Coordinates of N, CA and C in Angstrom, one line a residue:
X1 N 0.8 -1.2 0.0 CA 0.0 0.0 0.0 C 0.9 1.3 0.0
X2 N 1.8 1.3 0.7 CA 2.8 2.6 0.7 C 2.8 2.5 -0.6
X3 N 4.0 1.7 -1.2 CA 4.8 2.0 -2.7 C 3.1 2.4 -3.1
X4 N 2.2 2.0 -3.4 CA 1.7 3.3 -4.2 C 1.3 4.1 -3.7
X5 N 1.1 4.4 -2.7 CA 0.9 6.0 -2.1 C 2.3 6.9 -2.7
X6 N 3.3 6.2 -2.8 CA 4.2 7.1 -3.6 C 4.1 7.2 -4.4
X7 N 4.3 6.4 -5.2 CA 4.1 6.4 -7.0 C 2.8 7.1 -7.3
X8 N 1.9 7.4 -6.1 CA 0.3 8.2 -6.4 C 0.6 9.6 -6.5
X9 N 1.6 9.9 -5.2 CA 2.3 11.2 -5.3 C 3.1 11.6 -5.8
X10 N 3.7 11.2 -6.6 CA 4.9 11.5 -7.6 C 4.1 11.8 -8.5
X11 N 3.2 10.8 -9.3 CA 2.5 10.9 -10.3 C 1.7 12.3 -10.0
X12 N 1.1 12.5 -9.0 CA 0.2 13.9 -8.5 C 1.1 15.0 -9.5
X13 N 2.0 15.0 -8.7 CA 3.0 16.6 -8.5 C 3.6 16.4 -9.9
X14 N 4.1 15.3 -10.6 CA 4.6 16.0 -12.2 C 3.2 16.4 -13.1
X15 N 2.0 15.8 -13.1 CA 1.1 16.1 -13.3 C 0.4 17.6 -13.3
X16 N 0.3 18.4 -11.9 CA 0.5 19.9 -11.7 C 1.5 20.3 -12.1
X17 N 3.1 19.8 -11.8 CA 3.6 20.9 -12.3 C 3.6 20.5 -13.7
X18 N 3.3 20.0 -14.7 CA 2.8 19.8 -16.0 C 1.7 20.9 -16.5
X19 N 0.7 20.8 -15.3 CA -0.3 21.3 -15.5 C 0.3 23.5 -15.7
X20 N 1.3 23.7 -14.6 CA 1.4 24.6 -14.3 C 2.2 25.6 -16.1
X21 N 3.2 24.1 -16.4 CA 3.8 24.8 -17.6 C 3.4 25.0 -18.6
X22 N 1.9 24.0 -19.1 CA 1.3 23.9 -19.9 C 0.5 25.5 -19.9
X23 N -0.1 25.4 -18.8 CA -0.6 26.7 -18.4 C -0.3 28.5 -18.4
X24 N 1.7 28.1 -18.4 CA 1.9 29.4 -18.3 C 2.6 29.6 -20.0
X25 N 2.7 28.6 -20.9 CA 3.1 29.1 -22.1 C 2.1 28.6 -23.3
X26 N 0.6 28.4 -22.6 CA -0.3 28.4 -23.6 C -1.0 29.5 -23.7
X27 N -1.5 30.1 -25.4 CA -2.8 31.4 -24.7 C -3.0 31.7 -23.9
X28 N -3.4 32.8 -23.3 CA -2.4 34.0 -23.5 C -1.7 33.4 -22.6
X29 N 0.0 33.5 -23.3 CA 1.2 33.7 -22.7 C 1.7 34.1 -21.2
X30 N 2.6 33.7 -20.4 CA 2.6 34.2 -19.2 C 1.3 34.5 -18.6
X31 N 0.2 33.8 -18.3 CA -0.9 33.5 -17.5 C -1.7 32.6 -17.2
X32 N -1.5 32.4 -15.8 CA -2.0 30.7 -15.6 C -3.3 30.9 -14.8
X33 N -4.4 30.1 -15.6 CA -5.9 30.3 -15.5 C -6.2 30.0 -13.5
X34 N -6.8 30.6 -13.3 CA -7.0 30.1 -11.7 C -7.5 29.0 -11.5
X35 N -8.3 27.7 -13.0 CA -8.7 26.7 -13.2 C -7.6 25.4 -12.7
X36 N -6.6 26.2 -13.7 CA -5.2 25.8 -13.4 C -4.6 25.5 -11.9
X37 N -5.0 26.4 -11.3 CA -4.3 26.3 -10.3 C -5.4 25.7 -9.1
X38 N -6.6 25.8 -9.5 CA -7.7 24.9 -8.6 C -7.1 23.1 -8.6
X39 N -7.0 23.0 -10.3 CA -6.7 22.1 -10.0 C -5.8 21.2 -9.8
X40 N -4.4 22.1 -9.4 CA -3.2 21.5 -8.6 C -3.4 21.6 -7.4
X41 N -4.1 22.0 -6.9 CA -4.7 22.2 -5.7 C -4.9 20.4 -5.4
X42 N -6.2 20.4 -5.9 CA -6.6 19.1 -6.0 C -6.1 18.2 -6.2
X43 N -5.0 18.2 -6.9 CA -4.0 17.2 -7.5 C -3.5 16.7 -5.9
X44 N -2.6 18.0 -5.0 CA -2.3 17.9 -4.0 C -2.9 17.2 -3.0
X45 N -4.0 17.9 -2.7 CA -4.9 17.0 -2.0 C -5.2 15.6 -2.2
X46 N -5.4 15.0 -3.4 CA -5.2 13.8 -3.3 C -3.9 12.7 -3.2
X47 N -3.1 13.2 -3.6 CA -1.4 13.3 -3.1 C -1.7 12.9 -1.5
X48 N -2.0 14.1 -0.5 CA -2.0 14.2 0.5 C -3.3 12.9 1.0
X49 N -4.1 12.9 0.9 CA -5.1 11.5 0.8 C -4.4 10.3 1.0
X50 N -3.8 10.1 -0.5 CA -3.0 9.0 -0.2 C -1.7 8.5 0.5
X51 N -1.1 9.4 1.3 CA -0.4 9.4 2.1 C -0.9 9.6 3.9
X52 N -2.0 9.2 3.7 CA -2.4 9.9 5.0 C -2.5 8.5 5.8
X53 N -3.0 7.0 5.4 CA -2.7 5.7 6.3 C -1.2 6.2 6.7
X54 N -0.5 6.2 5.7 CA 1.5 6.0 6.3 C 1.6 7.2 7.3
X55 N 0.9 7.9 7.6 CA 1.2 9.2 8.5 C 0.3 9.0 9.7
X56 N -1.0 8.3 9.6 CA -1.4 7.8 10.7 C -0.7 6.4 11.4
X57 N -0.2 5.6 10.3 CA 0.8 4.6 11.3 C 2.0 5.1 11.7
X58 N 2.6 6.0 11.3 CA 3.5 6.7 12.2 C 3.3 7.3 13.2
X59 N 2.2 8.3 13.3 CA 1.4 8.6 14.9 C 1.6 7.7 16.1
X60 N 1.4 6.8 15.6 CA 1.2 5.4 16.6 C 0.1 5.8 17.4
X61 N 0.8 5.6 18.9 CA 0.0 6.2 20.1 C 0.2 7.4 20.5
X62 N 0.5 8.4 19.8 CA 0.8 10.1 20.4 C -0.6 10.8 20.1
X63 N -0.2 11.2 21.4 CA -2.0 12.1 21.7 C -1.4 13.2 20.0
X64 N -2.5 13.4 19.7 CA -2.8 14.9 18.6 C -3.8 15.7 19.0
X65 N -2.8 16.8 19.3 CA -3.9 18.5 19.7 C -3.6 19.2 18.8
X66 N -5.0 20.0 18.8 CA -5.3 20.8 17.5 C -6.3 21.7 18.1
X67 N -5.7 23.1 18.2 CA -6.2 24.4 19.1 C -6.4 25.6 18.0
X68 N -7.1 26.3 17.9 CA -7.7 27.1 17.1 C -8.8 28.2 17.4
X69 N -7.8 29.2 18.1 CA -8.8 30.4 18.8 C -9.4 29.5 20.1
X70 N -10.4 29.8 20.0 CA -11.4 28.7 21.4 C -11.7 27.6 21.1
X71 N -11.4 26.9 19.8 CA -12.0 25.7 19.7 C -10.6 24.3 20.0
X72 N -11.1 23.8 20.8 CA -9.4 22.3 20.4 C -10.5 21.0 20.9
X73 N -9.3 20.4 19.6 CA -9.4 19.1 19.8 C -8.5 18.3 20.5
X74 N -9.0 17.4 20.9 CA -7.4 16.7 21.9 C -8.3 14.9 21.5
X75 N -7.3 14.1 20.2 CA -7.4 12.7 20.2 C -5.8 12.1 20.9
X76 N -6.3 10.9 21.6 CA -5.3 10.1 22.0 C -6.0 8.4 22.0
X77 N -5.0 7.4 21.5 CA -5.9 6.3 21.3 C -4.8 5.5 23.0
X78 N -4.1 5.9 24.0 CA -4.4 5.3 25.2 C -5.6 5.6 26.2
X79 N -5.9 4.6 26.4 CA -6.7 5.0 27.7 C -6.1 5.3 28.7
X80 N -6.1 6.8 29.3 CA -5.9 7.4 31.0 C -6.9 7.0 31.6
X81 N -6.8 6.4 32.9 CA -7.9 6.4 33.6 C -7.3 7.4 34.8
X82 N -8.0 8.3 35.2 CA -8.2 9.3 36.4 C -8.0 8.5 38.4

């Protein structure tokens, strides 16, 4: 499953930046459509998708906090008992 989460990401990112060159030296010249760039966006994101089991098996067991103005989240998969 990893090797292709790589090979998914590799393939992602030459694909944008393909997308990016095609973009800046087609009609009109030196300007790359914001279509363009939506969807290296997206490219990335699913890049990032496919990498995301290999980055949760590396978490292991470490708590993840995520604070944001007033709002947090706090996951941990040990159980504390009090």
């Amino acid at each position: 499953m990893i090797k292709y989460a790589h090979i998914t990401s590799y393939l992602t990112t030459i694909v944008m930046l393909a997308l990016f060159v095609c973009g800046f030296l087609l009609p009109p010249v030196g300007v790359i459509d914001n279509s363009v760039i939506q969807a290296g966006g997206e490219l990335m994101g699913l890049a990032f998708i496919a990498q995301l089991p290999r980055v949760i098996r590396l978490i292991g067991d470490r708590a993840i906090r995520i604070k944001k103005g007033d709002f947090s989240i706090e996951a941990s998969d040990t159980d504390e008992k009090a």
